[in-house]
Structure formats: structure tokens, C-alpha cells
Amino acid sequence: MWSNHSVFTTLYKESIEHHTKTFDEHWQNQLLDKFQQSLGIFKTDCPFEPKTLEIVEENGYKRISMEISTFQNLRMQFYLLIPENKQRQPLPLVLAIHGHGYGNKDLVGLNADGTKRVGIQGIHKDFAISLVNKGFIVAAPELIGFGERRYDTDSNPENEGDNNCYSFASQLLLFGKTLAGLRVFECKRLLDYLVTEENVDENKIGCMGISGGGLVTAFLSATDKRIQAAVISGYTNQFYSSIMRRHHCLDNYIPGILQYAEMPEIIALSVPRPLFIEAGIHDHLFPIKATREAVKKIKKIYSCFGVGDAVDYQYFNGGHEVNGDKSITWLYHLLFNK
């Protein structure tokens, strides 16, 4: 556990002492600018060039596999789940962001080879299906480096849980950019495309993600005000207590971030927009004690803006996994105004 080493403990304490203690709009704007620079700036003027790959009629919803261009020479596949018997048009949209594993197929009830899954669910618990069954339009993008978007040789194509995170993250760092920044940028591009769809209510957009998808959800919500409500599952913690305590994937590391903020401050950049945090009390990657401390800090920051009640949470009896029992209903009430 590297953070136990006196060198890193000293550096951490020195950094924390210089963090801003006053939480207001000036703090928010300054931190947001620093954070966006640390993630790395991505820009493009390439057309979306959308392509429909497959349409499948499921029980109560339609699953469409599509792809768009997100950057020069870069295509992103995503699933679009559209509920049947729509009561009104347009409908709220939720981005469903997967974590580590075999990609977005695990969100929509499919095996890594695209066949329908039968049996035990993974950490994602098919939460994209739970969302569409609530009446949301759901978009589940395949994050770069996972599933069908593994492009390099550091992954084994026969290992469905393998990924390209290390090669992507390390190469991007040479350009002053991060893998987290690229994934957030691609999700923003997906939003740019989806809000042009006539059946999507661009004023009612949510996001939900687990683990690495929780990171993307937190960072996307912090940097894109179109996200009106966010559910972060299996990620909220402290860098010192989680990312520095074990061997984590390189996509978790943002250059220089501890010089100006801890994880709770970054997550709280979403203020005043509603935020739900869920965490398993037995999560071995993001220890519950530090999660509780992080949530207290986030609620304190929200309270400084007069919206402390906009933060809700659930600590459930489970591990590193989605729960969804309370969080999905919370999203439903917020985005459907019910």
C-alpha cells in the first residue's frame, strides 16, 4: 500500500493543507478549469456519420446497436434502448456507463460474444435494462479500450475481461491528455448526437455508472451541465484511501490532481444538480469508511450552496457492484417529475 510510505503521506498532507476551504461559485469555477485542463482538452469537427448495426425487439423495449464518429478515425459503438408503449414524447434519457469487464454488452443482458446471457449477472446487474423498464431511453456506450473497442496488443482477445486501458492511458499522457478525459469527451459527443433525436428530452438527461463507469459518470457530470442527475456506483471515495492504496487501472490517475483537490471536491463540482451515491459496504476496491467520509464532504459542499438535500446515498449489503434498488427509483422521480 504505497500511501503508507512516509514520502507519499507527507506529500499528501502538504497538498491537502493548501486546498481551498471556502466553497462557493468562485471555488467551483476555478476548480472546474483546473480539472478540465488536467483531464486534457479534446476537440473535433468531424461529422457523426451514424450507422445502425442491429435492431432487436426485446420484451418491452427495442435494443438498437449503433455507432458514431467521436474523433478523427475513431468510432464508438453504443446500445440505444427504447421503451415500448411510450406515454409521451419526448422521454428522459439516461447514459448507462459500464465499468471494467467485457464492455457494454454486460449492461444489456448479453455475453461477450453477443449471445443472450443465461444465468448469473456480473457487477453491472443489467442496470441498463432496469432503466429502460422504468421508461427511460437508455444509451449504453462502449468505452474505448473495452470489448469490441480493444485495438492494441496488451489484451488477449480470448479473455473477455481484458482491456487496453494501460496502453491508451500511457500513450495519452505523452500528449498531456488522459484516458479518463477521452472517455468523458466521447460521452459528450454521444450526448451531442442523442439530443438531436426527436424522442429525447434534452432537458431531462441523467447518467449512471459503476466503478470505472462511476468515474466517467462523476467526471462527465462535473464538466457537462446537460447531466441533470447522476448516480455514481462503486467509485465515490478518496484518492488517498482508494487509488493510492492498491494497484488500480491507469485510467484512474489524473496528473497533478492532488495538488488542488481530493475526489469528493471533484464529484461535488456537479453542485447544485442532484447526485446519488451508492456503495457496497464490502467493496474491496473502494473502502466504505472512506466512502462515508467522502459523502459527508460532498454534502457539506452542497450545503454551502444551499442544496444539501440534493445529495442522496445508499450503503447496501454487497460488494463492488451495482445495487439500483433505491438509485433507479430516485432517477425516475427526478427526471419524470413523479
mmCIF file of C-alpha atoms in Angstrom:
data_model
loop_
_atom_site.group_PDB
_atom_site.id
_atom_site.type_symbol
_atom_site.label_atom_id
_atom_site.label_comp_id
_atom_site.label_asym_id
_atom_site.label_seq_id
_atom_site.Cartn_x
_atom_site.Cartn_y
_atom_site.Cartn_z
ATOM 1 C CA MET A 1 0.000 0.000 0.000
ATOM 2 C CA TRP A 2 2.026 2.873 -1.371
ATOM 3 C CA SER A 3 0.226 5.643 0.511
ATOM 4 C CA ASN A 4 1.564 4.175 3.782
ATOM 5 C CA HIS A 5 5.072 5.176 2.705
ATOM 6 C CA SER A 6 6.184 8.292 4.568
ATOM 7 C CA VAL A 7 7.115 10.100 1.338
ATOM 8 C CA PHE A 8 3.616 9.852 -0.123
ATOM 9 C CA THR A 9 1.931 10.545 3.205
ATOM 10 C CA THR A 10 4.000 13.717 3.592
ATOM 11 C CA LEU A 11 3.263 14.864 0.044
ATOM 12 C CA TYR A 12 -0.437 14.188 0.536
ATOM 13 C CA LYS A 13 -0.642 16.135 3.809
ATOM 14 C CA GLU A 14 1.226 19.063 2.276
ATOM 15 C CA SER A 15 -1.167 19.105 -0.694
ATOM 16 C CA ILE A 16 -4.309 18.899 1.450
ATOM 17 C CA GLU A 17 -3.155 21.821 3.594
ATOM 18 C CA HIS A 18 -3.178 24.061 0.511
ATOM 19 C CA HIS A 19 -6.621 23.034 -0.775
ATOM 20 C CA THR A 20 -9.347 25.677 -0.821
ATOM 21 C CA LYS A 21 -11.529 25.648 2.284
ATOM 22 C CA THR A 22 -14.200 28.069 1.041
ATOM 23 C CA PHE A 23 -16.804 26.503 -1.231
ATOM 24 C CA ASP A 24 -18.623 28.957 -3.479
ATOM 25 C CA GLU A 25 -19.070 29.716 -7.178
ATOM 26 C CA HIS A 26 -15.560 31.180 -7.402
ATOM 27 C CA TRP A 27 -14.144 27.930 -5.995
ATOM 28 C CA GLN A 28 -16.295 25.891 -8.364
ATOM 29 C CA ASN A 29 -15.254 27.817 -11.484
ATOM 30 C CA GLN A 30 -11.562 27.772 -10.609
ATOM 31 C CA LEU A 31 -11.516 24.064 -9.753
ATOM 32 C CA LEU A 32 -13.516 23.179 -12.855
ATOM 33 C CA ASP A 33 -10.998 24.965 -15.080
ATOM 34 C CA LYS A 34 -8.025 23.232 -13.407
ATOM 35 C CA PHE A 35 -9.741 19.857 -13.591
ATOM 36 C CA GLN A 36 -10.603 20.154 -17.275
ATOM 37 C CA GLN A 37 -7.010 21.090 -18.053
ATOM 38 C CA SER A 38 -5.756 18.065 -16.081
ATOM 39 C CA LEU A 39 -8.082 15.712 -17.951
ATOM 40 C CA GLY A 40 -6.764 17.053 -21.255
ATOM 41 C CA ILE A 41 -8.623 19.027 -23.892
ATOM 42 C CA PHE A 42 -10.060 17.160 -26.884
ATOM 43 C CA LYS A 43 -11.599 18.967 -29.856
ATOM 44 C CA THR A 44 -13.017 17.800 -33.152
ATOM 45 C CA ASP A 45 -15.195 18.999 -36.006
ATOM 46 C CA CYS A 46 -15.689 15.569 -37.579
ATOM 47 C CA PRO A 47 -19.278 14.616 -38.557
ATOM 48 C CA PHE A 48 -21.078 11.925 -36.558
ATOM 49 C CA GLU A 49 -21.788 9.675 -39.571
ATOM 50 C CA PRO A 50 -24.231 7.494 -37.567
ATOM 51 C CA LYS A 51 -24.700 3.878 -38.604
ATOM 52 C CA THR A 52 -27.264 1.379 -37.376
ATOM 53 C CA LEU A 53 -25.716 -2.052 -36.865
ATOM 54 C CA GLU A 54 -28.593 -4.105 -35.454
ATOM 55 C CA ILE A 55 -32.182 -3.771 -34.216
ATOM 56 C CA VAL A 56 -33.580 -6.344 -31.792
ATOM 57 C CA GLU A 57 -37.105 -6.423 -30.343
ATOM 58 C CA GLU A 58 -36.946 -7.413 -26.683
ATOM 59 C CA ASN A 59 -39.733 -7.814 -24.145
ATOM 60 C CA GLY A 60 -40.973 -4.262 -23.539
ATOM 61 C CA TYR A 61 -38.247 -2.399 -25.391
ATOM 62 C CA LYS A 62 -36.214 -2.189 -28.567
ATOM 63 C CA ARG A 63 -32.413 -2.585 -28.489
ATOM 64 C CA ILE A 64 -30.571 -0.796 -31.280
ATOM 65 C CA SER A 65 -26.834 -1.177 -31.794
ATOM 66 C CA MET A 66 -25.343 1.933 -33.412
ATOM 67 C CA GLU A 67 -22.029 3.688 -33.909
ATOM 68 C CA ILE A 68 -20.917 7.259 -34.471
ATOM 69 C CA SER A 69 -17.635 9.046 -35.077
ATOM 70 C CA THR A 70 -16.408 10.731 -31.904
ATOM 71 C CA PHE A 71 -12.965 11.867 -33.060
ATOM 72 C CA GLN A 72 -10.867 11.680 -36.208
ATOM 73 C CA ASN A 73 -10.550 7.981 -37.158
ATOM 74 C CA LEU A 74 -12.411 6.908 -34.004
ATOM 75 C CA ARG A 75 -15.809 5.203 -33.947
ATOM 76 C CA MET A 76 -17.886 4.499 -30.811
ATOM 77 C CA GLN A 77 -20.467 1.715 -30.663
ATOM 78 C CA PHE A 78 -23.411 2.103 -28.288
ATOM 79 C CA TYR A 79 -26.697 0.426 -27.497
ATOM 80 C CA LEU A 80 -29.844 2.529 -27.581
ATOM 81 C CA LEU A 81 -32.712 1.034 -25.595
ATOM 82 C CA ILE A 82 -36.133 2.496 -26.383
ATOM 83 C CA PRO A 83 -39.179 1.515 -24.285
ATOM 84 C CA GLU A 84 -42.405 0.385 -25.902
ATOM 85 C CA ASN A 85 -45.791 1.932 -25.159
ATOM 86 C CA LYS A 86 -44.317 5.386 -24.708
ATOM 87 C CA GLN A 87 -46.771 7.561 -22.786
ATOM 88 C CA ARG A 88 -45.391 10.832 -24.068
ATOM 89 C CA GLN A 89 -42.780 12.316 -26.350
ATOM 90 C CA PRO A 90 -40.018 13.131 -25.825
ATOM 91 C CA LEU A 91 -38.670 10.931 -22.996
ATOM 92 C CA PRO A 92 -35.877 11.385 -20.430
ATOM 93 C CA LEU A 93 -32.524 9.924 -21.438
ATOM 94 C CA VAL A 94 -30.016 8.148 -19.192
ATOM 95 C CA LEU A 95 -26.442 7.327 -20.174
ATOM 96 C CA ALA A 96 -25.527 3.927 -18.696
ATOM 97 C CA ILE A 97 -21.755 3.632 -18.293
ATOM 98 C CA HIS A 98 -20.099 0.250 -17.782
ATOM 99 C CA GLY A 99 -17.054 -0.437 -15.636
ATOM 100 C CA HIS A 100 -14.202 -2.886 -16.112
ATOM 101 C CA GLY A 101 -15.176 -6.171 -17.677
ATOM 102 C CA TYR A 102 -16.169 -7.081 -21.224
ATOM 103 C CA GLY A 103 -17.866 -3.798 -22.081
ATOM 104 C CA ASN A 104 -21.385 -2.552 -22.683
ATOM 105 C CA LYS A 105 -22.823 -5.950 -23.593
ATOM 106 C CA ASP A 106 -22.794 -6.728 -19.876
ATOM 107 C CA LEU A 107 -25.260 -3.863 -19.267
ATOM 108 C CA VAL A 108 -27.861 -5.174 -21.695
ATOM 109 C CA GLY A 109 -28.000 -8.869 -20.822
ATOM 110 C CA LEU A 110 -25.540 -10.178 -23.404
ATOM 111 C CA ASN A 111 -22.462 -12.360 -23.183
ATOM 112 C CA ALA A 112 -19.140 -11.108 -24.532
ATOM 113 C CA ASP A 113 -19.807 -12.867 -27.845
ATOM 114 C CA GLY A 114 -23.171 -11.105 -28.230
ATOM 115 C CA THR A 115 -25.357 -14.089 -27.337
ATOM 116 C CA LYS A 116 -28.113 -13.678 -24.770
ATOM 117 C CA ARG A 117 -26.862 -14.263 -21.239
ATOM 118 C CA VAL A 118 -28.443 -17.019 -19.192
ATOM 119 C CA GLY A 119 -27.544 -17.337 -15.541
ATOM 120 C CA ILE A 120 -25.611 -15.201 -13.078
ATOM 121 C CA GLN A 121 -25.290 -11.470 -13.719
ATOM 122 C CA GLY A 122 -21.992 -9.663 -13.193
ATOM 123 C CA ILE A 123 -21.340 -6.482 -11.234
ATOM 124 C CA HIS A 124 -23.483 -4.444 -13.636
ATOM 125 C CA LYS A 125 -26.717 -6.316 -12.823
ATOM 126 C CA ASP A 126 -28.128 -5.409 -16.279
ATOM 127 C CA PHE A 127 -28.909 -1.932 -14.972
ATOM 128 C CA ALA A 128 -29.454 -0.551 -18.475
ATOM 129 C CA ILE A 129 -32.423 -2.942 -18.771
ATOM 130 C CA SER A 130 -33.706 -1.849 -15.357
ATOM 131 C CA LEU A 131 -33.609 1.754 -16.577
ATOM 132 C CA VAL A 132 -35.461 1.139 -19.851
ATOM 133 C CA ASN A 133 -38.072 -0.875 -17.949
ATOM 134 C CA LYS A 134 -38.673 2.294 -15.897
ATOM 135 C CA GLY A 135 -39.493 4.136 -19.115
ATOM 136 C CA PHE A 136 -36.185 5.857 -19.839
ATOM 137 C CA ILE A 137 -34.485 5.944 -23.195
ATOM 138 C CA VAL A 138 -31.088 4.460 -22.367
ATOM 139 C CA ALA A 139 -27.777 4.859 -24.194
ATOM 140 C CA ALA A 140 -25.016 2.448 -23.186
ATOM 141 C CA PRO A 141 -21.728 3.352 -24.892
ATOM 142 C CA GLU A 142 -18.774 1.005 -25.217
ATOM 143 C CA LEU A 143 -15.877 2.845 -23.581
ATOM 144 C CA ILE A 144 -12.654 2.876 -25.547
ATOM 145 C CA GLY A 145 -10.334 0.049 -24.527
ATOM 146 C CA PHE A 146 -13.067 -2.483 -23.716
ATOM 147 C CA GLY A 147 -14.971 -5.182 -25.584
ATOM 148 C CA GLU A 148 -15.043 -4.586 -29.329
ATOM 149 C CA ARG A 149 -13.001 -1.408 -28.839
ATOM 150 C CA ARG A 150 -9.781 -3.140 -27.841
ATOM 151 C CA TYR A 151 -7.313 -2.059 -30.504
ATOM 152 C CA ASP A 152 -3.895 -2.964 -29.159
ATOM 153 C CA THR A 153 -1.807 -5.993 -28.295
ATOM 154 C CA ASP A 154 -1.784 -5.620 -24.480
ATOM 155 C CA SER A 155 -5.086 -7.503 -24.250
ATOM 156 C CA ASN A 156 -5.912 -11.105 -25.007
ATOM 157 C CA PRO A 157 -8.891 -11.300 -27.425
ATOM 158 C CA GLU A 158 -9.830 -14.646 -25.842
ATOM 159 C CA ASN A 159 -10.043 -13.061 -22.367
ATOM 160 C CA GLU A 160 -13.398 -11.283 -22.237
ATOM 161 C CA GLY A 161 -12.382 -9.206 -19.190
ATOM 162 C CA ASP A 162 -9.117 -7.926 -20.666
ATOM 163 C CA ASN A 163 -8.713 -4.339 -21.823
ATOM 164 C CA ASN A 164 -6.397 -1.760 -23.399
ATOM 165 C CA CYS A 165 -6.541 0.745 -20.543
ATOM 166 C CA TYR A 166 -2.812 0.772 -19.847
ATOM 167 C CA SER A 167 -1.675 1.309 -23.425
ATOM 168 C CA PHE A 168 -4.260 4.034 -24.102
ATOM 169 C CA ALA A 169 -3.662 5.827 -20.806
ATOM 170 C CA SER A 170 0.139 5.758 -21.024
ATOM 171 C CA GLN A 171 0.230 6.978 -24.638
ATOM 172 C CA LEU A 172 -2.258 9.791 -23.960
ATOM 173 C CA LEU A 173 -0.152 11.016 -21.047
ATOM 174 C CA LEU A 174 2.643 11.734 -23.507
ATOM 175 C CA PHE A 175 0.304 14.242 -25.168
ATOM 176 C CA GLY A 176 -0.761 15.847 -21.896
ATOM 177 C CA LYS A 177 -4.119 14.067 -22.027
ATOM 178 C CA THR A 178 -5.772 11.268 -20.060
ATOM 179 C CA LEU A 179 -7.852 8.203 -20.815
ATOM 180 C CA ALA A 180 -10.500 9.472 -18.397
ATOM 181 C CA GLY A 181 -10.587 12.706 -20.396
ATOM 182 C CA LEU A 182 -11.004 10.858 -23.693
ATOM 183 C CA ARG A 183 -13.836 8.721 -22.329
ATOM 184 C CA VAL A 184 -15.624 11.774 -20.951
ATOM 185 C CA PHE A 185 -15.132 13.561 -24.282
ATOM 186 C CA GLU A 186 -16.631 10.624 -26.204
ATOM 187 C CA CYS A 187 -19.659 10.569 -23.900
ATOM 188 C CA LYS A 188 -20.138 14.297 -24.530
ATOM 189 C CA ARG A 189 -20.023 13.613 -28.246
ATOM 190 C CA LEU A 190 -22.622 10.892 -27.793
ATOM 191 C CA LEU A 191 -24.821 13.396 -25.960
ATOM 192 C CA ASP A 192 -24.290 15.903 -28.784
ATOM 193 C CA TYR A 193 -25.688 13.312 -31.159
ATOM 194 C CA LEU A 194 -28.518 11.996 -28.994
ATOM 195 C CA VAL A 195 -30.053 15.395 -28.223
ATOM 196 C CA THR A 196 -30.751 15.743 -31.949
ATOM 197 C CA GLU A 197 -33.108 12.735 -31.716
ATOM 198 C CA GLU A 198 -36.735 13.886 -31.611
ATOM 199 C CA ASN A 199 -37.763 11.344 -28.964
ATOM 200 C CA VAL A 200 -35.114 12.536 -26.454
ATOM 201 C CA ASP A 201 -35.935 15.272 -23.938
ATOM 202 C CA GLU A 202 -32.697 17.259 -23.908
ATOM 203 C CA ASN A 203 -33.730 18.945 -20.650
ATOM 204 C CA LYS A 204 -34.050 15.641 -18.771
ATOM 205 C CA ILE A 205 -30.757 13.797 -19.044
ATOM 206 C CA GLY A 206 -29.258 11.554 -16.386
ATOM 207 C CA CYS A 207 -26.179 9.379 -16.082
ATOM 208 C CA MET A 208 -25.436 6.213 -14.107
ATOM 209 C CA GLY A 209 -22.174 4.292 -13.935
ATOM 210 C CA ILE A 210 -20.351 1.642 -11.905
ATOM 211 C CA SER A 211 -16.647 1.539 -10.959
ATOM 212 C CA GLY A 212 -14.684 2.960 -13.913
ATOM 213 C CA GLY A 213 -18.077 3.923 -15.290
ATOM 214 C CA GLY A 214 -18.696 5.673 -11.980
ATOM 215 C CA LEU A 215 -15.542 7.689 -12.622
ATOM 216 C CA VAL A 216 -16.805 8.647 -16.082
ATOM 217 C CA THR A 217 -20.235 9.496 -14.633
ATOM 218 C CA ALA A 218 -18.709 11.699 -11.922
ATOM 219 C CA PHE A 219 -16.344 13.495 -14.296
ATOM 220 C CA LEU A 220 -18.966 13.895 -17.031
ATOM 221 C CA SER A 221 -21.498 15.332 -14.591
ATOM 222 C CA ALA A 222 -18.856 17.693 -13.190
ATOM 223 C CA THR A 223 -17.959 19.066 -16.615
ATOM 224 C CA ASP A 224 -21.259 18.929 -18.543
ATOM 225 C CA LYS A 225 -24.310 20.738 -17.176
ATOM 226 C CA ARG A 226 -26.612 18.802 -19.508
ATOM 227 C CA ILE A 227 -26.434 15.989 -16.942
ATOM 228 C CA GLN A 228 -29.312 16.913 -14.652
ATOM 229 C CA ALA A 229 -28.946 13.983 -12.237
ATOM 230 C CA ALA A 230 -26.186 11.427 -11.703
ATOM 231 C CA VAL A 231 -25.894 8.057 -9.959
ATOM 232 C CA ILE A 232 -22.340 7.076 -9.023
ATOM 233 C CA SER A 233 -21.997 3.425 -8.021
ATOM 234 C CA GLY A 234 -18.876 1.770 -6.632
ATOM 235 C CA TYR A 235 -16.498 4.707 -7.075
ATOM 236 C CA THR A 236 -17.055 7.575 -4.598
ATOM 237 C CA ASN A 237 -14.156 7.590 -2.137
ATOM 238 C CA GLN A 238 -10.857 9.402 -1.587
ATOM 239 C CA PHE A 239 -7.816 9.145 -3.843
ATOM 240 C CA TYR A 240 -5.665 8.662 -0.748
ATOM 241 C CA SER A 241 -7.810 5.838 0.622
ATOM 242 C CA SER A 242 -8.517 4.009 -2.633
ATOM 243 C CA ILE A 243 -6.487 4.886 -5.729
ATOM 244 C CA MET A 244 -3.248 5.277 -3.747
ATOM 245 C CA ARG A 245 -3.864 2.186 -1.611
ATOM 246 C CA ARG A 246 -3.652 -0.548 -4.226
ATOM 247 C CA HIS A 247 -2.739 -1.321 -7.828
ATOM 248 C CA HIS A 248 -5.561 0.377 -9.753
ATOM 249 C CA CYS A 249 -6.041 0.668 -13.501
ATOM 250 C CA LEU A 250 -4.080 3.571 -15.016
ATOM 251 C CA ASP A 251 -7.321 5.195 -16.179
ATOM 252 C CA ASN A 252 -7.850 6.336 -12.558
ATOM 253 C CA TYR A 253 -4.792 8.586 -12.451
ATOM 254 C CA ILE A 254 -5.145 12.292 -13.271
ATOM 255 C CA PRO A 255 -1.826 14.211 -13.332
ATOM 256 C CA GLY A 256 -1.426 16.712 -10.502
ATOM 257 C CA ILE A 257 -4.962 16.360 -9.187
ATOM 258 C CA LEU A 258 -3.999 16.059 -5.524
ATOM 259 C CA GLN A 259 -2.266 19.422 -5.717
ATOM 260 C CA TYR A 260 -5.669 21.112 -5.801
ATOM 261 C CA ALA A 261 -8.476 18.683 -4.917
ATOM 262 C CA GLU A 262 -9.459 15.349 -3.412
ATOM 263 C CA MET A 263 -12.079 13.105 -5.027
ATOM 264 C CA PRO A 264 -15.056 14.490 -3.025
ATOM 265 C CA GLU A 265 -14.354 18.017 -4.291
ATOM 266 C CA ILE A 266 -14.237 16.792 -7.898
ATOM 267 C CA ILE A 267 -17.532 14.928 -7.521
ATOM 268 C CA ALA A 268 -19.108 17.963 -5.824
ATOM 269 C CA LEU A 269 -18.427 20.095 -8.906
ATOM 270 C CA SER A 270 -21.864 18.902 -10.044
ATOM 271 C CA VAL A 271 -23.479 21.193 -7.463
ATOM 272 C CA PRO A 272 -26.365 22.188 -7.470
ATOM 273 C CA ARG A 273 -27.536 19.318 -9.703
ATOM 274 C CA PRO A 274 -28.839 16.216 -7.825
ATOM 275 C CA LEU A 275 -26.432 13.407 -7.036
ATOM 276 C CA PHE A 276 -26.985 9.862 -5.765
ATOM 277 C CA ILE A 277 -24.144 7.738 -4.416
ATOM 278 C CA GLU A 278 -24.433 4.014 -3.799
ATOM 279 C CA ALA A 279 -21.723 1.798 -2.342
ATOM 280 C CA GLY A 280 -21.439 -1.764 -1.110
ATOM 281 C CA ILE A 281 -20.254 -1.993 2.477
ATOM 282 C CA HIS A 282 -17.958 -4.865 1.447
ATOM 283 C CA ASP A 283 -16.440 -3.135 -1.602
ATOM 284 C CA HIS A 284 -12.783 -4.209 -1.569
ATOM 285 C CA LEU A 285 -11.683 -1.588 -4.122
ATOM 286 C CA PHE A 286 -13.289 1.487 -2.582
ATOM 287 C CA PRO A 287 -13.416 1.020 1.218
ATOM 288 C CA ILE A 288 -16.710 2.000 2.813
ATOM 289 C CA LYS A 289 -15.153 4.039 5.637
ATOM 290 C CA ALA A 290 -13.588 6.472 3.161
ATOM 291 C CA THR A 291 -16.787 6.464 1.090
ATOM 292 C CA ARG A 292 -18.762 7.622 4.128
ATOM 293 C CA GLU A 293 -16.224 10.393 4.743
ATOM 294 C CA ALA A 294 -16.380 11.426 1.075
ATOM 295 C CA VAL A 295 -20.180 11.604 1.108
ATOM 296 C CA LYS A 296 -20.091 13.811 4.214
ATOM 297 C CA LYS A 297 -17.675 16.152 2.432
ATOM 298 C CA ILE A 298 -19.829 16.233 -0.709
ATOM 299 C CA LYS A 299 -22.957 17.006 1.322
ATOM 300 C CA LYS A 300 -21.053 19.753 3.163
ATOM 301 C CA ILE A 301 -20.093 21.392 -0.144
ATOM 302 C CA TYR A 302 -23.639 21.095 -1.462
ATOM 303 C CA SER A 303 -24.879 22.641 1.808
ATOM 304 C CA CYS A 304 -22.577 25.631 1.260
ATOM 305 C CA PHE A 305 -24.596 26.215 -1.931
ATOM 306 C CA GLY A 306 -27.859 25.785 -0.042
ATOM 307 C CA VAL A 307 -28.758 22.425 -1.632
ATOM 308 C CA GLY A 308 -27.559 19.817 0.862
ATOM 309 C CA ASP A 309 -30.695 17.740 0.279
ATOM 310 C CA ALA A 310 -29.755 17.306 -3.399
ATOM 311 C CA VAL A 311 -27.279 14.590 -2.339
ATOM 312 C CA ASP A 312 -28.733 11.175 -1.511
ATOM 313 C CA TYR A 313 -26.976 7.867 -0.904
ATOM 314 C CA GLN A 314 -27.332 4.202 -0.034
ATOM 315 C CA TYR A 315 -24.821 1.891 1.615
ATOM 316 C CA PHE A 316 -26.037 -1.610 0.803
ATOM 317 C CA ASN A 317 -25.048 -5.075 1.944
ATOM 318 C CA GLY A 318 -22.892 -6.040 -1.032
ATOM 319 C CA GLY A 319 -19.544 -5.658 -2.689
ATOM 320 C CA HIS A 320 -18.170 -3.909 -5.763
ATOM 321 C CA GLU A 321 -21.396 -3.999 -7.761
ATOM 322 C CA VAL A 322 -24.478 -2.075 -8.812
ATOM 323 C CA ASN A 323 -27.428 -2.163 -6.451
ATOM 324 C CA GLY A 324 -30.047 0.069 -8.071
ATOM 325 C CA ASP A 325 -32.906 -0.619 -5.650
ATOM 326 C CA LYS A 326 -33.085 2.981 -4.459
ATOM 327 C CA SER A 327 -30.995 4.853 -7.030
ATOM 328 C CA ILE A 328 -33.016 3.972 -10.147
ATOM 329 C CA THR A 329 -36.266 4.954 -8.451
ATOM 330 C CA TRP A 330 -34.558 8.199 -7.362
ATOM 331 C CA LEU A 331 -33.650 8.916 -11.005
ATOM 332 C CA TYR A 332 -37.187 8.107 -12.106
ATOM 333 C CA HIS A 333 -38.789 10.543 -9.663
ATOM 334 C CA LEU A 334 -36.375 13.325 -10.613
ATOM 335 C CA LEU A 335 -36.450 13.021 -14.394
ATOM 336 C CA PHE A 336 -40.121 12.103 -14.771
ATOM 337 C CA ASN A 337 -41.171 14.638 -12.106
ATOM 338 C CA LYS A 338 -43.149 11.991 -10.240
#
